[in-house]
Amino acid sequence: MAATATTIDPTPPSKAPLNISRDAITYHPWDPQQEPLQLSQIRKLISKDLSEPYSIYVYRYFLYQWGDLCYIAMHEGKFVGCVVSKLEPHRNVALRGYIAMLAVEEEYRGLGIASKLVRMAIDAMIEKDADEVALETEISNTAAIKLYERLGFLRSKRLHRYYLNGSSAFRLILYLKNHLPPEERGILEDAGCCGGHDGHSHDHAEHERSEQPHDAHMIG
Amino acid sequence: MNDTTNGLYNLLLWLWSTWSNLLRLGSQNGTGLFSNWGGGGGVRRGSNGGNGVQPKVKDITERFLEAARELKTGELVQDPNFTLLEAVGALEIMDPKMDSGLMEQDAFENYDVLAPRLPEEIIGILDQLLSHEVAWHTGSALSQTLFTSLYLDRLLSPAPSSLAEAGFGKLMHGQQIRTFEEGLLHKILRSYCIGLVKCVHHVNLQIQLENLRTMKDAQHSSHCIYEEEDIVLQTYNVALLERIPSSEALSLLTETIEWLKHIKTEIEPQIYEALFARLKFRRNFLAALATPLDNYADDKVPTAAWTDAQDALQVIKETHKLGKEVPEACTIVVQRKLASTVPPRPMVEYAFEEAVATLERMLKRNLEALKVLEYRGGADLYNYFIHFMAQNPQPLPYTRSLLRGLAFNKGQFLGKVPVKDVVLSDINELIFPREIVFDPKHKEVEMPAHPSFKINQVTEWYLLRASSLYCQLFTDQAMNRSRFRRNLCHSIIEWDNFQVEAEECDANLADLTNETPLSKDQSYSYVLSSWVYLYKLRLLEWVVFLGFELEIYQPYEYSGMFWLAQFYARARLSHLVRISEFSKVRTPPSGLSREEAQDWQKRKLLNIALLNYHMLDARAIEALSSASMSLYSVLTHLRLIPLPYANSYASDELRYELRMKPFQQVVSPQIEPFPRAPEECFRPGTFRDEFACEEDFTEWVEQKLEEAKVAVSYCRLDYNELCKMEGMVGMGLAGDEIKANYKLLLRSCVGMSLAVMALQMAMKKGEVAKCEVRIDAEKYHPFFPVPVVSTKK
């Protein structure tokens, strides 16, 4: 079953935007203590833009395990945006961050909230020594694609009819570190593979086959 | 957790402190944890009843609640086997957005399938079914398309086991149809629906068989084609009249057609024509789909059925306006009944005009696919497949599986030629190896120490491995373009490994056959690995170019990707030159009769002609890629296309590493590491800053534009020549498509050349700042999107 990953269109709304100062938006890490209140709000925010609903497990899957990679944007006590992510070893080769959900309340779009949230998530991933960040987005969601491309993501592949509604996706990847050993990067011609390398561990055999052709059809 | 809850824990996998949600639902139904939650995963009381043994039931609801109370809100007990995929697949019962059981039943219960319908309404219903059928062919689920039809629902539930049982009710059991009105429903609509369901069944079956075959052939199961992303084979446990033979469904359609003819005079002529065409279409469509692929190989090709279906479709298109829609005959509420674990999903609206256009294309291509039966050798087959699969829009999954199934049937090509013979014919056409290498007489030698025995051993091993990769290449091509590119990224590694192994074989063969090296550089022909390398280079080019087709690159990456394309095309060109050097000096083996010698000369000439053709092709691709590389490089550094955002997390080096990942793993030809990669192509943001002064930069721009101009003028000549080429080897089956492709390349060529001229003019006038660039991928070759340069008003 193909899952519907969420990247919410961050284009400015067509109606005149509210007169909101960017400074009035505050950003907060996810607080597990506030879960009963916050989870339902996050759910409401995200499911609004989804054609098909996620069960509560999906939210909990991320928030319980990677709550520290989730951030919330608020305005005058109101939830106006959030980002939900995770960070896991990917095929034992790289520590891969993943942006699972990103949502901004419609009338708050165009204020850079989505970018700020994603940056916060990526910064937290870097803090935790992530090698790369990945996500999927609908190919027609040009605003979301632009947002991520401005942050440095590249489209790495196209996924045919990835979403349940039949639309295709791009997988976007951002490398945060070199994945190749120095001698393959042309900088240390004669060094041993991992000589002088910045603690990045890898398995040579796995380098060869780091990506299997079968893309798991899930948000991950 | 204690033991009792452990059991539950395994059963439910996840336990949340907010179980209250689910528990509340349970109590709303007046039951505890043993309630039947329908659909997925619930515990069913006495589900193993039936066999007379009373199951022992122990109510653990209270203990479960007790354990749940001990968890804090937000606390999670997670089984490691419960993955995100399962979380996404989970449904919340009683949530109206997720629980199909909560759908309103009214629509379902209020529609009377037995109610008399006007002939116009029957036409409307038939056309709606046709739209749904095409929507299914293009990737939508049956639950959102055909299965929403209340007529199909009535026909298929409960699963009829014979034709007599398959109907809408009443009048089913041999009762006479007296009036046209009754016949509309119980003859026309019924037989059409039965034919339609059989069509779905055959398509489903063909694709599943093809999936099984490819999985068997493929080295890893992920190469199985047509997954859910292409077509949804799920039937939700609804039987598609499997027990009714297609011959009976066909006879029924024929009978209905005869009946209609019989009462022709009672019906308005236009209505008659419309109904007749729909029945005729269904009968022929089914007849064609029901023909087993094995029959094709025995020359029992259903060409007439396909063409008759085409004719009938024209009439359907023209008479569609007579129909009257009956929207209430379809409802998604049917999803309540389907054995499905997904939330309710909306009905797919597929416009009739679009459905007919898609179907017309499908019929045409199904006929075209039959051309493969006229196989004339490896080069021909290769070209035919490439151009067939590259059509836009891509052929439907059924058509792709038909072509692949026809080509590689039962491990043999066309069901009769061993694949290794096809590979051998391809090697002979492309490489023209010395006769001694593949001499069939080697097989007759049984002495292990004899060179012939050893030669045969080497070539047999090689052909076996080559056949498997060769088959895989055609299977990969039959996939959707996105997956095709992804699979190619993996295939190139396999071809790369195989090349190393083949080189060993070649070294052995040079020894065993006492090969005389070419005098000039003492090199040996390396025929086996030559063939492998040639294919690998083609695949590498494809991976690069498909990235353009699939819009994977951003404009500032274009110059780099074209650099890579010209790098591989150049490698292919020099490899072809090397092959032809060996081929040209070949002399006929001794002891040939006059006729045999003539035949040998002919084959040699054909080989040289084929190599010349490929060299021309490679040279043109190389030139066009070089021109595009220079042009896009200039556009990037003149800041006429958007640069990567400066304030980002990426760097040129990291981007290079990520983009080159599929290519970096290939041993030969090896791509340069980042520090040695051309800066103008891979440092979009900073390259310009390296110039000491503006004059130097201007000079560089002018030089690059001049280079682009020269390259583009060369490839224009090449493409003009290629467009005119007639009767080449390998152009037998796909001659027209090959030419159309060259014309499109020529168009890209002309487009690039216009862009170069416009920029040169702007440079001369000092008006670069006024230029605007739009990239057009629509009107040109999908591998070569063209920058359209205009001046701001």
Short mmCIF file of N, CA and C in Angstrom, two decimals, chain B residues 131-178:
data_model
loop_
_atom_site.label_atom_id
_atom_site.label_comp_id
_atom_site.label_asym_id
_atom_site.label_seq_id
_atom_site.Cartn_x
_atom_site.Cartn_y
_atom_site.Cartn_z
N SER B 131 -15.60 3.66 -19.40
CA SER B 131 -14.70 4.64 -18.78
C SER B 131 -14.04 4.04 -17.54
N HIS B 132 -14.84 3.35 -16.73
CA HIS B 132 -14.30 2.72 -15.53
C HIS B 132 -13.25 1.67 -15.88
N GLU B 133 -13.53 0.92 -16.93
CA GLU B 133 -12.60 -0.13 -17.34
C GLU B 133 -11.24 0.48 -17.73
N VAL B 134 -11.30 1.58 -18.48
CA VAL B 134 -10.05 2.21 -18.91
C VAL B 134 -9.33 2.81 -17.69
N ALA B 135 -10.11 3.39 -16.78
CA ALA B 135 -9.49 3.95 -15.56
C ALA B 135 -8.74 2.85 -14.82
N TRP B 136 -9.31 1.66 -14.80
CA TRP B 136 -8.63 0.53 -14.15
C TRP B 136 -7.34 0.17 -14.91
N HIS B 137 -7.43 0.16 -16.22
CA HIS B 137 -6.23 -0.15 -17.02
C HIS B 137 -5.11 0.84 -16.77
N THR B 138 -5.48 2.07 -16.43
CA THR B 138 -4.45 3.09 -16.25
C THR B 138 -3.98 3.19 -14.81
N GLY B 139 -4.44 2.30 -13.94
CA GLY B 139 -3.84 2.25 -12.61
C GLY B 139 -4.76 2.46 -11.42
N SER B 140 -6.05 2.75 -11.65
CA SER B 140 -6.95 2.92 -10.51
C SER B 140 -7.48 1.57 -10.05
N ALA B 141 -7.85 1.51 -8.77
CA ALA B 141 -8.32 0.24 -8.21
C ALA B 141 -9.72 -0.10 -8.71
N LEU B 142 -10.02 -1.38 -8.76
CA LEU B 142 -11.37 -1.81 -9.14
C LEU B 142 -12.42 -1.23 -8.19
N SER B 143 -12.04 -1.10 -6.91
CA SER B 143 -12.99 -0.59 -5.92
C SER B 143 -13.39 0.86 -6.20
N GLN B 144 -12.58 1.55 -6.98
CA GLN B 144 -12.89 2.94 -7.29
C GLN B 144 -13.42 3.10 -8.70
N THR B 145 -13.47 1.98 -9.42
CA THR B 145 -13.90 2.07 -10.81
C THR B 145 -15.03 1.07 -11.09
N LEU B 146 -14.69 -0.05 -11.73
CA LEU B 146 -15.73 -0.99 -12.16
C LEU B 146 -16.58 -1.52 -11.02
N PHE B 147 -15.94 -1.80 -9.89
CA PHE B 147 -16.70 -2.41 -8.80
C PHE B 147 -17.70 -1.46 -8.17
N THR B 148 -17.67 -0.18 -8.54
CA THR B 148 -18.69 0.72 -8.01
C THR B 148 -20.03 0.52 -8.73
N SER B 149 -20.00 -0.21 -9.85
CA SER B 149 -21.24 -0.42 -10.61
C SER B 149 -22.17 -1.38 -9.88
N LEU B 150 -23.38 -0.94 -9.66
CA LEU B 150 -24.34 -1.80 -8.95
C LEU B 150 -24.78 -2.97 -9.82
N TYR B 151 -24.65 -2.84 -11.12
CA TYR B 151 -24.97 -3.98 -11.99
C TYR B 151 -23.90 -5.06 -11.85
N LEU B 152 -22.65 -4.64 -11.85
CA LEU B 152 -21.58 -5.63 -11.68
C LEU B 152 -21.67 -6.24 -10.28
N ASP B 153 -22.02 -5.42 -9.32
CA ASP B 153 -22.14 -5.91 -7.95
C ASP B 153 -23.19 -7.02 -7.89
N ARG B 154 -24.35 -6.77 -8.52
CA ARG B 154 -25.40 -7.77 -8.50
C ARG B 154 -24.97 -9.03 -9.27
N LEU B 155 -24.32 -8.81 -10.39
CA LEU B 155 -23.91 -9.93 -11.24
C LEU B 155 -22.91 -10.85 -10.50
N LEU B 156 -22.04 -10.25 -9.72
CA LEU B 156 -20.93 -11.03 -9.15
C LEU B 156 -21.18 -11.51 -7.72
N SER B 157 -22.27 -11.09 -7.10
CA SER B 157 -22.48 -11.57 -5.73
C SER B 157 -23.86 -12.19 -5.56
N PRO B 158 -23.93 -13.39 -5.05
CA PRO B 158 -22.79 -14.23 -4.70
C PRO B 158 -22.18 -14.85 -5.95
N ALA B 159 -20.90 -15.19 -5.87
CA ALA B 159 -20.15 -15.63 -7.04
C ALA B 159 -20.90 -16.69 -7.85
N PRO B 160 -21.33 -16.35 -9.05
CA PRO B 160 -22.03 -17.36 -9.86
C PRO B 160 -21.05 -18.40 -10.40
N SER B 161 -21.49 -19.64 -10.42
CA SER B 161 -20.57 -20.68 -10.87
C SER B 161 -20.88 -21.13 -12.30
N SER B 162 -21.97 -20.62 -12.85
CA SER B 162 -22.27 -20.97 -14.24
C SER B 162 -22.89 -19.76 -14.92
N LEU B 163 -22.95 -19.83 -16.23
CA LEU B 163 -23.53 -18.73 -16.99
C LEU B 163 -24.98 -18.50 -16.57
N ALA B 164 -25.70 -19.61 -16.35
CA ALA B 164 -27.11 -19.51 -15.99
C ALA B 164 -27.29 -18.73 -14.69
N GLU B 165 -26.34 -18.87 -13.79
CA GLU B 165 -26.47 -18.19 -12.50
C GLU B 165 -26.07 -16.72 -12.58
N ALA B 166 -25.37 -16.38 -13.66
CA ALA B 166 -24.85 -15.01 -13.74
C ALA B 166 -25.89 -14.09 -14.36
N GLY B 167 -26.49 -13.27 -13.53
CA GLY B 167 -27.49 -12.34 -14.03
C GLY B 167 -27.87 -11.35 -12.96
N PHE B 168 -28.87 -10.55 -13.26
CA PHE B 168 -29.27 -9.52 -12.29
C PHE B 168 -30.44 -9.96 -11.43
N GLY B 169 -30.97 -11.18 -11.69
CA GLY B 169 -32.12 -11.62 -10.91
C GLY B 169 -33.28 -11.87 -11.85
N LYS B 170 -34.40 -12.27 -11.31
CA LYS B 170 -35.60 -12.62 -12.09
C LYS B 170 -35.18 -13.39 -13.35
N LEU B 171 -35.87 -13.38 -14.36
CA LEU B 171 -35.54 -13.82 -15.72
C LEU B 171 -34.26 -14.62 -15.96
N MET B 172 -33.58 -15.04 -14.86
CA MET B 172 -32.29 -15.64 -15.10
C MET B 172 -32.37 -17.04 -15.69
N HIS B 173 -33.33 -17.80 -15.18
CA HIS B 173 -33.25 -19.23 -15.47
C HIS B 173 -34.01 -19.61 -16.72
N GLY B 174 -33.43 -19.24 -17.83
CA GLY B 174 -33.93 -19.69 -19.12
C GLY B 174 -35.29 -19.13 -19.50
N GLN B 175 -35.79 -18.21 -18.69
CA GLN B 175 -37.08 -17.62 -19.03
C GLN B 175 -36.96 -16.84 -20.34
N GLN B 176 -38.03 -16.79 -21.09
CA GLN B 176 -37.98 -16.12 -22.38
C GLN B 176 -37.99 -14.61 -22.21
N ILE B 177 -37.20 -13.95 -23.03
CA ILE B 177 -37.24 -12.50 -23.07
C ILE B 177 -38.28 -12.15 -24.12
N ARG B 178 -39.27 -11.41 -23.72
CA ARG B 178 -40.34 -11.14 -24.68
C ARG B 178 -40.17 -9.79 -25.37
#
